[in-house]
Structures are given as structure tokens and as C-alpha cells.
mmCIF file with all atom_site columns, C-alpha atoms and ligand atoms in Angstrom:
data_model
loop_
_atom_site.group_PDB
_atom_site.id
_atom_site.type_symbol
_atom_site.label_atom_id
_atom_site.label_alt_id
_atom_site.label_comp_id
_atom_site.label_asym_id
_atom_site.label_entity_id
_atom_site.label_seq_id
_atom_site.pdbx_PDB_ins_code
_atom_site.Cartn_x
_atom_site.Cartn_y
_atom_site.Cartn_z
_atom_site.occupancy
_atom_site.B_iso_or_equiv
_atom_site.pdbx_formal_charge
_atom_site.auth_seq_id
_atom_site.auth_comp_id
_atom_site.auth_asym_id
_atom_site.auth_atom_id
_atom_site.pdbx_PDB_model_num
ATOM   1   C CA . MET U 1 1   ? 10.119 -16.013 11.982  1.00 79.00 ? 1   MET U CA 1
ATOM   2   C CA . SER U 1 2   ? 7.908  -12.976 11.710  1.00 96.00 ? 2   SER U CA 1
ATOM   3   C CA . VAL U 1 3   ? 8.016  -9.284  10.814  1.00 98.00 ? 3   VAL U CA 1
ATOM   4   C CA . ALA U 1 4   ? 5.810  -6.668  12.457  1.00 98.00 ? 4   ALA U CA 1
ATOM   5   C CA . VAL U 1 5   ? 4.630  -3.852  10.217  1.00 98.00 ? 5   VAL U CA 1
ATOM   6   C CA . VAL U 1 6   ? 3.319  -1.121  12.476  1.00 98.00 ? 6   VAL U CA 1
ATOM   7   C CA . MET U 1 7   ? 2.127  2.389   11.725  1.00 98.00 ? 7   MET U CA 1
ATOM   8   C CA . GLY U 1 8   ? 0.975  5.422   13.649  1.00 98.00 ? 8   GLY U CA 1
ATOM   9   C CA . SER U 1 9   ? -2.461 5.613   12.050  1.00 98.00 ? 9   SER U CA 1
ATOM   10  C CA . ASP U 1 10  ? -4.722 3.796   9.625   1.00 98.00 ? 10  ASP U CA 1
ATOM   11  C CA . SER U 1 11  ? -4.086 6.748   7.274   1.00 98.00 ? 11  SER U CA 1
ATOM   12  C CA . ASP U 1 12  ? -0.502 5.431   6.883   1.00 98.00 ? 12  ASP U CA 1
ATOM   13  C CA . LEU U 1 13  ? -1.660 2.109   5.400   1.00 98.00 ? 13  LEU U CA 1
ATOM   14  C CA . VAL U 1 14  ? -1.832 3.477   1.868   1.00 98.00 ? 14  VAL U CA 1
ATOM   15  C CA . VAL U 1 15  ? 1.980  3.858   2.050   1.00 98.00 ? 15  VAL U CA 1
ATOM   16  C CA . MET U 1 16  ? 2.799  0.936   4.358   1.00 98.00 ? 16  MET U CA 1
ATOM   17  C CA . GLN U 1 17  ? 0.864  -1.577  2.247   1.00 98.00 ? 17  GLN U CA 1
ATOM   18  C CA . ALA U 1 18  ? 3.950  -1.820  -0.009  1.00 98.00 ? 18  ALA U CA 1
ATOM   19  C CA . ALA U 1 19  ? 5.938  -3.302  2.896   1.00 98.00 ? 19  ALA U CA 1
ATOM   20  C CA . VAL U 1 20  ? 3.176  -5.820  3.573   1.00 98.00 ? 20  VAL U CA 1
ATOM   21  C CA . ASP U 1 21  ? 2.985  -6.754  -0.127  1.00 98.00 ? 21  ASP U CA 1
ATOM   22  C CA . THR U 1 22  ? 6.759  -7.220  -0.319  1.00 98.00 ? 22  THR U CA 1
ATOM   23  C CA . LEU U 1 23  ? 6.792  -9.529  2.714   1.00 98.00 ? 23  LEU U CA 1
ATOM   24  C CA . ASP U 1 24  ? 3.877  -11.500 1.243   1.00 98.00 ? 24  ASP U CA 1
ATOM   25  C CA . ARG U 1 25  ? 5.714  -11.843 -2.063  1.00 98.00 ? 25  ARG U CA 1
ATOM   26  C CA . PHE U 1 26  ? 8.608  -13.515 -0.235  1.00 98.00 ? 26  PHE U CA 1
ATOM   27  C CA . GLY U 1 27  ? 6.278  -15.631 1.890   1.00 98.00 ? 27  GLY U CA 1
ATOM   28  C CA . VAL U 1 28  ? 7.434  -14.006 5.127   1.00 98.00 ? 28  VAL U CA 1
ATOM   29  C CA . HIS U 1 29  ? 4.953  -14.220 7.981   1.00 98.00 ? 29  HIS U CA 1
ATOM   30  C CA . ARG U 1 30  ? 3.930  -10.749 9.146   1.00 98.00 ? 30  ARG U CA 1
ATOM   31  C CA . ILE U 1 31  ? 1.579  -9.003  11.492  1.00 98.00 ? 31  ILE U CA 1
ATOM   32  C CA . VAL U 1 32  ? 0.203  -5.527  10.781  1.00 98.00 ? 32  VAL U CA 1
ATOM   33  C CA . ARG U 1 33  ? -0.859 -3.168  13.580  1.00 98.00 ? 33  ARG U CA 1
ATOM   34  C CA . CYS U 1 34  ? -1.722 0.466   14.273  1.00 98.00 ? 34  CYS U CA 1
ATOM   35  C CA . ILE U 1 35  ? 0.489  1.566   17.172  1.00 98.00 ? 35  ILE U CA 1
ATOM   36  C CA . SER U 1 36  ? 0.589  5.229   18.160  1.00 98.00 ? 36  SER U CA 1
ATOM   37  C CA . ALA U 1 37  ? 3.557  6.774   19.979  1.00 97.00 ? 37  ALA U CA 1
ATOM   38  C CA . HIS U 1 38  ? 1.572  9.887   20.861  1.00 97.00 ? 38  HIS U CA 1
ATOM   39  C CA . ARG U 1 39  ? -2.012 8.700   21.257  1.00 97.00 ? 39  ARG U CA 1
ATOM   40  C CA . ASP U 1 40  ? -1.221 5.452   23.091  1.00 98.00 ? 40  ASP U CA 1
ATOM   41  C CA . PRO U 1 41  ? 2.359  5.578   24.408  1.00 98.00 ? 41  PRO U CA 1
ATOM   42  C CA . HIS U 1 42  ? 1.779  2.808   26.953  1.00 98.00 ? 42  HIS U CA 1
ATOM   43  C CA . GLY U 1 43  ? 0.404  0.492   24.256  1.00 98.00 ? 43  GLY U CA 1
ATOM   44  C CA . MET U 1 44  ? 3.440  1.260   22.112  1.00 98.00 ? 44  MET U CA 1
ATOM   45  C CA . LEU U 1 45  ? 5.858  0.418   24.928  1.00 98.00 ? 45  LEU U CA 1
ATOM   46  C CA . ARG U 1 46  ? 3.945  -2.798  25.668  1.00 98.00 ? 46  ARG U CA 1
ATOM   47  C CA . PHE U 1 47  ? 4.209  -3.818  22.015  1.00 98.00 ? 47  PHE U CA 1
ATOM   48  C CA . ALA U 1 48  ? 7.952  -3.061  21.884  1.00 98.00 ? 48  ALA U CA 1
ATOM   49  C CA . ALA U 1 49  ? 8.665  -4.903  25.136  1.00 97.00 ? 49  ALA U CA 1
ATOM   50  C CA . GLU U 1 50  ? 6.692  -8.004  24.100  1.00 98.00 ? 50  GLU U CA 1
ATOM   51  C CA . ALA U 1 51  ? 7.693  -8.162  20.408  1.00 98.00 ? 51  ALA U CA 1
ATOM   52  C CA . GLU U 1 52  ? 10.652 -10.500 20.893  1.00 98.00 ? 52  GLU U CA 1
ATOM   53  C CA . SER U 1 53  ? 8.681  -13.004 22.957  1.00 97.00 ? 53  SER U CA 1
ATOM   54  C CA . GLN U 1 54  ? 5.983  -12.983 20.230  1.00 97.00 ? 54  GLN U CA 1
ATOM   55  C CA . GLY U 1 55  ? 8.518  -14.361 17.733  1.00 97.00 ? 55  GLY U CA 1
ATOM   56  C CA . ILE U 1 56  ? 8.992  -11.062 15.906  1.00 98.00 ? 56  ILE U CA 1
ATOM   57  C CA . GLU U 1 57  ? 12.498 -10.657 14.464  1.00 98.00 ? 57  GLU U CA 1
ATOM   58  C CA . VAL U 1 58  ? 12.287 -7.352  12.608  1.00 98.00 ? 58  VAL U CA 1
ATOM   59  C CA . ILE U 1 59  ? 10.002 -4.355  13.136  1.00 99.00 ? 59  ILE U CA 1
ATOM   60  C CA . ILE U 1 60  ? 9.038  -2.018  10.306  1.00 99.00 ? 60  ILE U CA 1
ATOM   61  C CA . ALA U 1 61  ? 7.537  1.175   11.704  1.00 98.00 ? 61  ALA U CA 1
ATOM   62  C CA . GLY U 1 62  ? 5.974  3.891   9.555   1.00 98.00 ? 62  GLY U CA 1
ATOM   63  C CA . ALA U 1 63  ? 4.767  7.265   10.749  1.00 98.00 ? 63  ALA U CA 1
ATOM   64  C CA . GLY U 1 64  ? 4.128  10.748  9.425   1.00 98.00 ? 64  GLY U CA 1
ATOM   65  C CA . GLY U 1 65  ? 4.562  14.263  10.778  1.00 97.00 ? 65  GLY U CA 1
ATOM   66  C CA . ALA U 1 66  ? 6.246  14.306  14.197  1.00 97.00 ? 66  ALA U CA 1
ATOM   67  C CA . ALA U 1 67  ? 7.176  10.692  13.556  1.00 98.00 ? 67  ALA U CA 1
ATOM   68  C CA . HIS U 1 68  ? 8.453  9.359   16.858  1.00 98.00 ? 68  HIS U CA 1
ATOM   69  C CA . LEU U 1 69  ? 7.145  5.803   16.519  1.00 98.00 ? 69  LEU U CA 1
ATOM   70  C CA . PRO U 1 70  ? 10.216 4.048   15.002  1.00 98.00 ? 70  PRO U CA 1
ATOM   71  C CA . GLY U 1 71  ? 12.697 5.678   17.383  1.00 98.00 ? 71  GLY U CA 1
ATOM   72  C CA . MET U 1 72  ? 10.588 5.103   20.477  1.00 98.00 ? 72  MET U CA 1
ATOM   73  C CA . ILE U 1 73  ? 10.024 1.458   19.586  1.00 98.00 ? 73  ILE U CA 1
ATOM   74  C CA . ALA U 1 74  ? 13.775 1.071   18.954  1.00 98.00 ? 74  ALA U CA 1
ATOM   75  C CA . SER U 1 75  ? 14.446 2.474   22.417  1.00 98.00 ? 75  SER U CA 1
ATOM   76  C CA . ALA U 1 76  ? 12.339 -0.259  24.031  1.00 98.00 ? 76  ALA U CA 1
ATOM   77  C CA . THR U 1 77  ? 13.602 -3.341  22.136  1.00 98.00 ? 77  THR U CA 1
ATOM   78  C CA . VAL U 1 78  ? 16.885 -4.744  20.796  1.00 98.00 ? 78  VAL U CA 1
ATOM   79  C CA . LEU U 1 79  ? 15.207 -6.026  17.616  1.00 98.00 ? 79  LEU U CA 1
ATOM   80  C CA . PRO U 1 80  ? 16.220 -4.267  14.387  1.00 98.00 ? 80  PRO U CA 1
ATOM   81  C CA . VAL U 1 81  ? 13.824 -1.418  13.573  1.00 98.00 ? 81  VAL U CA 1
ATOM   82  C CA . ILE U 1 82  ? 13.320 -0.079  10.056  1.00 99.00 ? 82  ILE U CA 1
ATOM   83  C CA . GLY U 1 83  ? 11.689 3.344   9.916   1.00 98.00 ? 83  GLY U CA 1
ATOM   84  C CA . VAL U 1 84  ? 9.511  4.579   7.061   1.00 98.00 ? 84  VAL U CA 1
ATOM   85  C CA . PRO U 1 85  ? 8.848  8.325   6.950   1.00 98.00 ? 85  PRO U CA 1
ATOM   86  C CA . VAL U 1 86  ? 5.301  8.667   5.655   1.00 98.00 ? 86  VAL U CA 1
ATOM   87  C CA . GLY U 1 87  ? 4.908  11.720  3.432   1.00 97.00 ? 87  GLY U CA 1
ATOM   88  C CA . ARG U 1 88  ? 1.962  13.993  4.139   1.00 94.00 ? 88  ARG U CA 1
ATOM   89  C CA . PRO U 1 89  ? 0.844  17.028  2.108   1.00 93.00 ? 89  PRO U CA 1
ATOM   90  C CA . VAL U 1 90  ? 2.156  19.495  4.705   1.00 93.00 ? 90  VAL U CA 1
ATOM   91  C CA . LEU U 1 91  ? 5.988  19.685  4.485   1.00 96.00 ? 91  LEU U CA 1
ATOM   92  C CA . SER U 1 92  ? 6.015  16.787  1.954   1.00 93.00 ? 92  SER U CA 1
ATOM   93  C CA . GLY U 1 93  ? 7.426  14.238  4.382   1.00 96.00 ? 93  GLY U CA 1
ATOM   94  C CA . MET U 1 94  ? 10.511 16.257  5.350   1.00 97.00 ? 94  MET U CA 1
ATOM   95  C CA . ASP U 1 95  ? 9.148  16.455  8.903   1.00 97.00 ? 95  ASP U CA 1
ATOM   96  C CA . SER U 1 96  ? 8.718  12.654  9.107   1.00 98.00 ? 96  SER U CA 1
ATOM   97  C CA . LEU U 1 97  ? 12.116 12.027  7.498   1.00 98.00 ? 97  LEU U CA 1
ATOM   98  C CA . LEU U 1 98  ? 14.047 14.251  9.884   1.00 98.00 ? 98  LEU U CA 1
ATOM   99  C CA . SER U 1 99  ? 12.094 12.985  12.908  1.00 97.00 ? 99  SER U CA 1
ATOM   100 C CA . ILE U 1 100 ? 13.065 9.400   12.089  1.00 98.00 ? 100 ILE U CA 1
ATOM   101 C CA . VAL U 1 101 ? 16.576 9.751   10.699  1.00 98.00 ? 101 VAL U CA 1
ATOM   102 C CA . GLN U 1 102 ? 18.180 11.911  13.404  1.00 96.00 ? 102 GLN U CA 1
ATOM   103 C CA . MET U 1 103 ? 18.468 9.281   16.117  1.00 97.00 ? 103 MET U CA 1
ATOM   104 C CA . PRO U 1 104 ? 20.969 9.774   18.940  1.00 97.00 ? 104 PRO U CA 1
ATOM   105 C CA . ALA U 1 105 ? 23.955 7.393   19.109  1.00 98.00 ? 105 ALA U CA 1
ATOM   106 C CA . GLY U 1 106 ? 22.957 4.181   20.861  1.00 98.00 ? 106 GLY U CA 1
ATOM   107 C CA . ILE U 1 107 ? 19.465 3.732   19.407  1.00 98.00 ? 107 ILE U CA 1
ATOM   108 C CA . PRO U 1 108 ? 19.658 2.818   15.698  1.00 98.00 ? 108 PRO U CA 1
ATOM   109 C CA . VAL U 1 109 ? 16.758 3.057   13.244  1.00 98.00 ? 109 VAL U CA 1
ATOM   110 C CA . ALA U 1 110 ? 17.386 2.075   9.616   1.00 98.00 ? 110 ALA U CA 1
ATOM   111 C CA . THR U 1 111 ? 15.608 4.974   7.920   1.00 98.00 ? 111 THR U CA 1
ATOM   112 C CA . MET U 1 112 ? 14.131 4.491   4.463   1.00 98.00 ? 112 MET U CA 1
ATOM   113 C CA . ALA U 1 113 ? 13.255 7.147   1.883   1.00 98.00 ? 113 ALA U CA 1
ATOM   114 C CA . VAL U 1 114 ? 10.019 9.090   2.309   1.00 98.00 ? 114 VAL U CA 1
ATOM   115 C CA . ASP U 1 115 ? 7.253  6.576   1.509   1.00 98.00 ? 115 ASP U CA 1
ATOM   116 C CA . GLY U 1 116 ? 9.958  3.914   1.018   1.00 98.00 ? 116 GLY U CA 1
ATOM   117 C CA . ALA U 1 117 ? 7.875  1.064   2.399   1.00 98.00 ? 117 ALA U CA 1
ATOM   118 C CA . ALA U 1 118 ? 8.750  -1.415  -0.371  1.00 98.00 ? 118 ALA U CA 1
ATOM   119 C CA . ASN U 1 119 ? 12.444 -1.111  0.472   1.00 98.00 ? 119 ASN U CA 1
ATOM   120 C CA . ALA U 1 120 ? 11.596 -1.512  4.160   1.00 99.00 ? 120 ALA U CA 1
ATOM   121 C CA . GLY U 1 121 ? 10.038 -4.859  3.282   1.00 98.00 ? 121 GLY U CA 1
ATOM   122 C CA . LEU U 1 122 ? 13.075 -5.842  1.218   1.00 98.00 ? 122 LEU U CA 1
ATOM   123 C CA . LEU U 1 123 ? 15.510 -4.844  3.961   1.00 98.00 ? 123 LEU U CA 1
ATOM   124 C CA . ALA U 1 124 ? 13.543 -6.946  6.451   1.00 98.00 ? 124 ALA U CA 1
ATOM   125 C CA . VAL U 1 125 ? 13.776 -9.902  4.037   1.00 98.00 ? 125 VAL U CA 1
ATOM   126 C CA . ARG U 1 126 ? 17.540 -9.349  3.704   1.00 98.00 ? 126 ARG U CA 1
ATOM   127 C CA . ILE U 1 127 ? 17.929 -9.395  7.487   1.00 98.00 ? 127 ILE U CA 1
ATOM   128 C CA . LEU U 1 128 ? 15.936 -12.616 7.778   1.00 98.00 ? 128 LEU U CA 1
ATOM   129 C CA . ALA U 1 129 ? 17.860 -14.103 4.836   1.00 98.00 ? 129 ALA U CA 1
ATOM   130 C CA . LEU U 1 130 ? 21.077 -13.996 6.881   1.00 98.00 ? 130 LEU U CA 1
ATOM   131 C CA . SER U 1 131 ? 19.891 -17.208 8.530   1.00 97.00 ? 131 SER U CA 1
ATOM   132 C CA . ASP U 1 132 ? 17.645 -18.537 5.765   1.00 97.00 ? 132 ASP U CA 1
ATOM   133 C CA . PRO U 1 133 ? 19.265 -19.845 2.540   1.00 98.00 ? 133 PRO U CA 1
ATOM   134 C CA . GLU U 1 134 ? 15.880 -20.160 0.763   1.00 98.00 ? 134 GLU U CA 1
ATOM   135 C CA . LEU U 1 135 ? 15.131 -16.490 1.333   1.00 98.00 ? 135 LEU U CA 1
ATOM   136 C CA . ARG U 1 136 ? 18.617 -15.608 0.092   1.00 98.00 ? 136 ARG U CA 1
ATOM   137 C CA . GLU U 1 137 ? 17.923 -17.540 -3.126  1.00 98.00 ? 137 GLU U CA 1
ATOM   138 C CA . ALA U 1 138 ? 14.590 -15.733 -3.487  1.00 98.00 ? 138 ALA U CA 1
ATOM   139 C CA . LEU U 1 139 ? 16.439 -12.412 -3.130  1.00 98.00 ? 139 LEU U CA 1
ATOM   140 C CA . ARG U 1 140 ? 18.859 -13.467 -5.872  1.00 98.00 ? 140 ARG U CA 1
ATOM   141 C CA . LEU U 1 141 ? 15.937 -14.264 -8.179  1.00 98.00 ? 141 LEU U CA 1
ATOM   142 C CA . HIS U 1 142 ? 14.419 -10.880 -7.332  1.00 97.00 ? 142 HIS U CA 1
ATOM   143 C CA . ALA U 1 143 ? 17.690 -9.167  -8.247  1.00 97.00 ? 143 ALA U CA 1
ATOM   144 C CA . ALA U 1 144 ? 17.738 -11.068 -11.562 1.00 97.00 ? 144 ALA U CA 1
ATOM   145 C CA . ASP U 1 145 ? 14.164 -9.881  -12.235 1.00 97.00 ? 145 ASP U CA 1
ATOM   146 C CA . LEU U 1 146 ? 15.313 -6.292  -11.790 1.00 96.00 ? 146 LEU U CA 1
ATOM   147 C CA . ILE U 1 147 ? 17.998 -6.822  -14.438 1.00 96.00 ? 147 ILE U CA 1
ATOM   148 C CA . ASP U 1 148 ? 15.363 -8.218  -16.821 1.00 97.00 ? 148 ASP U CA 1
ATOM   149 C CA . GLN U 1 149 ? 13.206 -5.153  -16.179 1.00 96.00 ? 149 GLN U CA 1
ATOM   150 C CA . VAL U 1 150 ? 16.077 -2.842  -17.130 1.00 97.00 ? 150 VAL U CA 1
ATOM   151 C CA . GLU U 1 151 ? 16.417 -4.773  -20.403 1.00 95.00 ? 151 GLU U CA 1
ATOM   152 C CA . ILE U 1 152 ? 12.705 -4.303  -21.094 1.00 96.00 ? 152 ILE U CA 1
ATOM   153 C CA . LYS U 1 153 ? 12.948 -0.577  -20.307 1.00 96.00 ? 153 LYS U CA 1
ATOM   154 C CA . ASN U 1 154 ? 15.959 -0.367  -22.602 1.00 95.00 ? 154 ASN U CA 1
ATOM   155 C CA . SER U 1 155 ? 14.009 -1.905  -25.512 1.00 95.00 ? 155 SER U CA 1
ATOM   156 C CA . THR U 1 156 ? 11.099 0.449   -24.836 1.00 95.00 ? 156 THR U CA 1
ATOM   157 C CA . ILE U 1 157 ? 13.389 3.491   -24.941 1.00 95.00 ? 157 ILE U CA 1
ATOM   158 C CA . THR U 1 158 ? 15.152 2.245   -28.061 1.00 94.00 ? 158 THR U CA 1
ATOM   159 C CA . ARG U 1 159 ? 11.816 1.729   -29.843 1.00 94.00 ? 159 ARG U CA 1
ATOM   160 C CA . ALA U 1 160 ? 10.478 5.135   -28.726 1.00 94.00 ? 160 ALA U CA 1
ATOM   161 C CA . THR U 1 161 ? 13.554 6.992   -29.925 1.00 94.00 ? 161 THR U CA 1
ATOM   162 C CA . GLU U 1 162 ? 14.150 5.081   -33.153 1.00 88.00 ? 162 GLU U CA 1
ATOM   163 C CA . VAL U 1 163 ? 14.738 7.382   -36.106 1.00 80.00 ? 163 VAL U CA 1
ATOM   164 C CA . LEU U 1 164 ? 12.505 6.354   -38.964 1.00 70.00 ? 164 LEU U CA 1
ATOM   165 C CA . ARG U 1 165 ? 14.348 6.503   -42.241 1.00 62.00 ? 165 ARG U CA 1
HETATM 166 C C1 . RP5 N 2 .   ? 1.112  10.199  12.796  1.00 84.23 ? 1   RP5 N C1 1
HETATM 167 O O1 . RP5 N 2 .   ? 0.216  11.219  12.547  1.00 84.23 ? 1   RP5 N O1 1
HETATM 168 C C2 . RP5 N 2 .   ? 0.634  9.035   11.975  1.00 84.23 ? 1   RP5 N C2 1
HETATM 169 O O2 . RP5 N 2 .   ? 1.691  8.185   11.671  1.00 84.23 ? 1   RP5 N O2 1
HETATM 170 C C3 . RP5 N 2 .   ? 0.051  9.687   10.750  1.00 84.23 ? 1   RP5 N C3 1
HETATM 171 O O3 . RP5 N 2 .   ? 0.998  9.716   9.687   1.00 84.23 ? 1   RP5 N O3 1
HETATM 172 C C4 . RP5 N 2 .   ? -0.227 11.114  11.221  1.00 84.23 ? 1   RP5 N C4 1
HETATM 173 C C5 . RP5 N 2 .   ? -1.665 11.528  11.132  1.00 84.23 ? 1   RP5 N C5 1
HETATM 174 O O4 . RP5 N 2 .   ? -2.519 10.579  11.726  1.00 84.23 ? 1   RP5 N O4 1
HETATM 175 P P1 . RP5 N 2 .   ? -4.094 10.673  11.542  1.00 84.23 ? 1   RP5 N P1 1
HETATM 176 O O5 . RP5 N 2 .   ? -4.517 12.054  11.970  1.00 84.23 ? 1   RP5 N O5 1
HETATM 177 O O6 . RP5 N 2 .   ? -4.368 10.412  10.083  1.00 84.23 ? 1   RP5 N O6 1
HETATM 178 O O7 . RP5 N 2 .   ? -4.671 9.585   12.409  1.00 84.23 ? 1   RP5 N O7 1
HETATM 179 O O8 . RP5 N 2 .   ? 1.151  9.844   14.133  1.00 84.23 ? 1   RP5 N O8 1
#
């Protein structure tokens, strides 16, 4: 059971690291690669075609600008592909978002928010958890942690807005 985290350039790692960290937190085996749809299209197609036989079950693909990587990988595999639009200073990630989200019917890519790599990791864990009760339990604990964090935030706000009499 393995997740591939791929990205168009090493400059995307600063965003995509959150997906890697999330997978590590859940103890999910992952590989991380730079795969470029534009600069090395043949390499990209090779990766997509071989992913299943390498034991990969979910692919997280991040790219910025004219972000064709997630959609092109999805067109060359039947594995689930999660796309992360990487925000860049020019156009603030809107270009990446629209490039990834507007897939034609037949080739699905689960598109995250701009720079939403942490959620990409969590969605991959949820997919794997469908056939892994231990992962499902870990997700439940994670959800409980989020509730605790809201409680902490609530106390912080209450303290900060307390009227001193
Ligand atoms: C995209 O072009 C990559 O995903 C990256 O976000 C962007 C710029 O790449 P570099 O010029 O930093 O290599 O393909």
C-alpha cells in the first residue's frame, strides 16, 4: 500500500511537503518524485502507466501555472488522482486551479484548494482507509483532535475578549 506524491518541479515541494508530512503522520508508505508533464512528457506517461504495478494505490499530483500534470496522469492510469493547484505569485494560483479542476467527463481528478496539499494527504488516507480498519481508527482520532483544537481556540478567544470588571 503506497501513495505517490509527484510534482511538476522541485519549486513545488515547499507546498507539497504538507502532503508528505500528512502521509508520514499516518504511517502511510509514500514515494516522492518530480514528474513534469511539459518538460518530460514521456517520463510522465511511463510513471502513470507503471504506477499500479509498483504497488501505488493513490497518486497526489501538484503543479503550478499551466498545471496539466494531474489531469494527464489521470488520463494514463485508473488509479485515483488527487490534484493540488500550487499557487505562484503570478495569478495567485487561479491558473493552476482552473487548469486542474476543469477536467472533461471521463477523466476525474479530485481537485484540492490552492496549496491544499495537507488535505490531499488526508484524502489519500481516507481512500486507503476504505480497506484498512487501523487507518480508519487513526482518522477518527485525528477528527477528535480537531474537536479538541476548537475547544482550545474557544478558550483563547474567551480569555482574549474577557471584560475586566
Ligand atoms: C510547473 O511549472 C511546476 O509545477 C511549477 O509549479 C512551475 C514552475 O516550475 P519551475 O520553473 O520552478 O521549475 O510545471
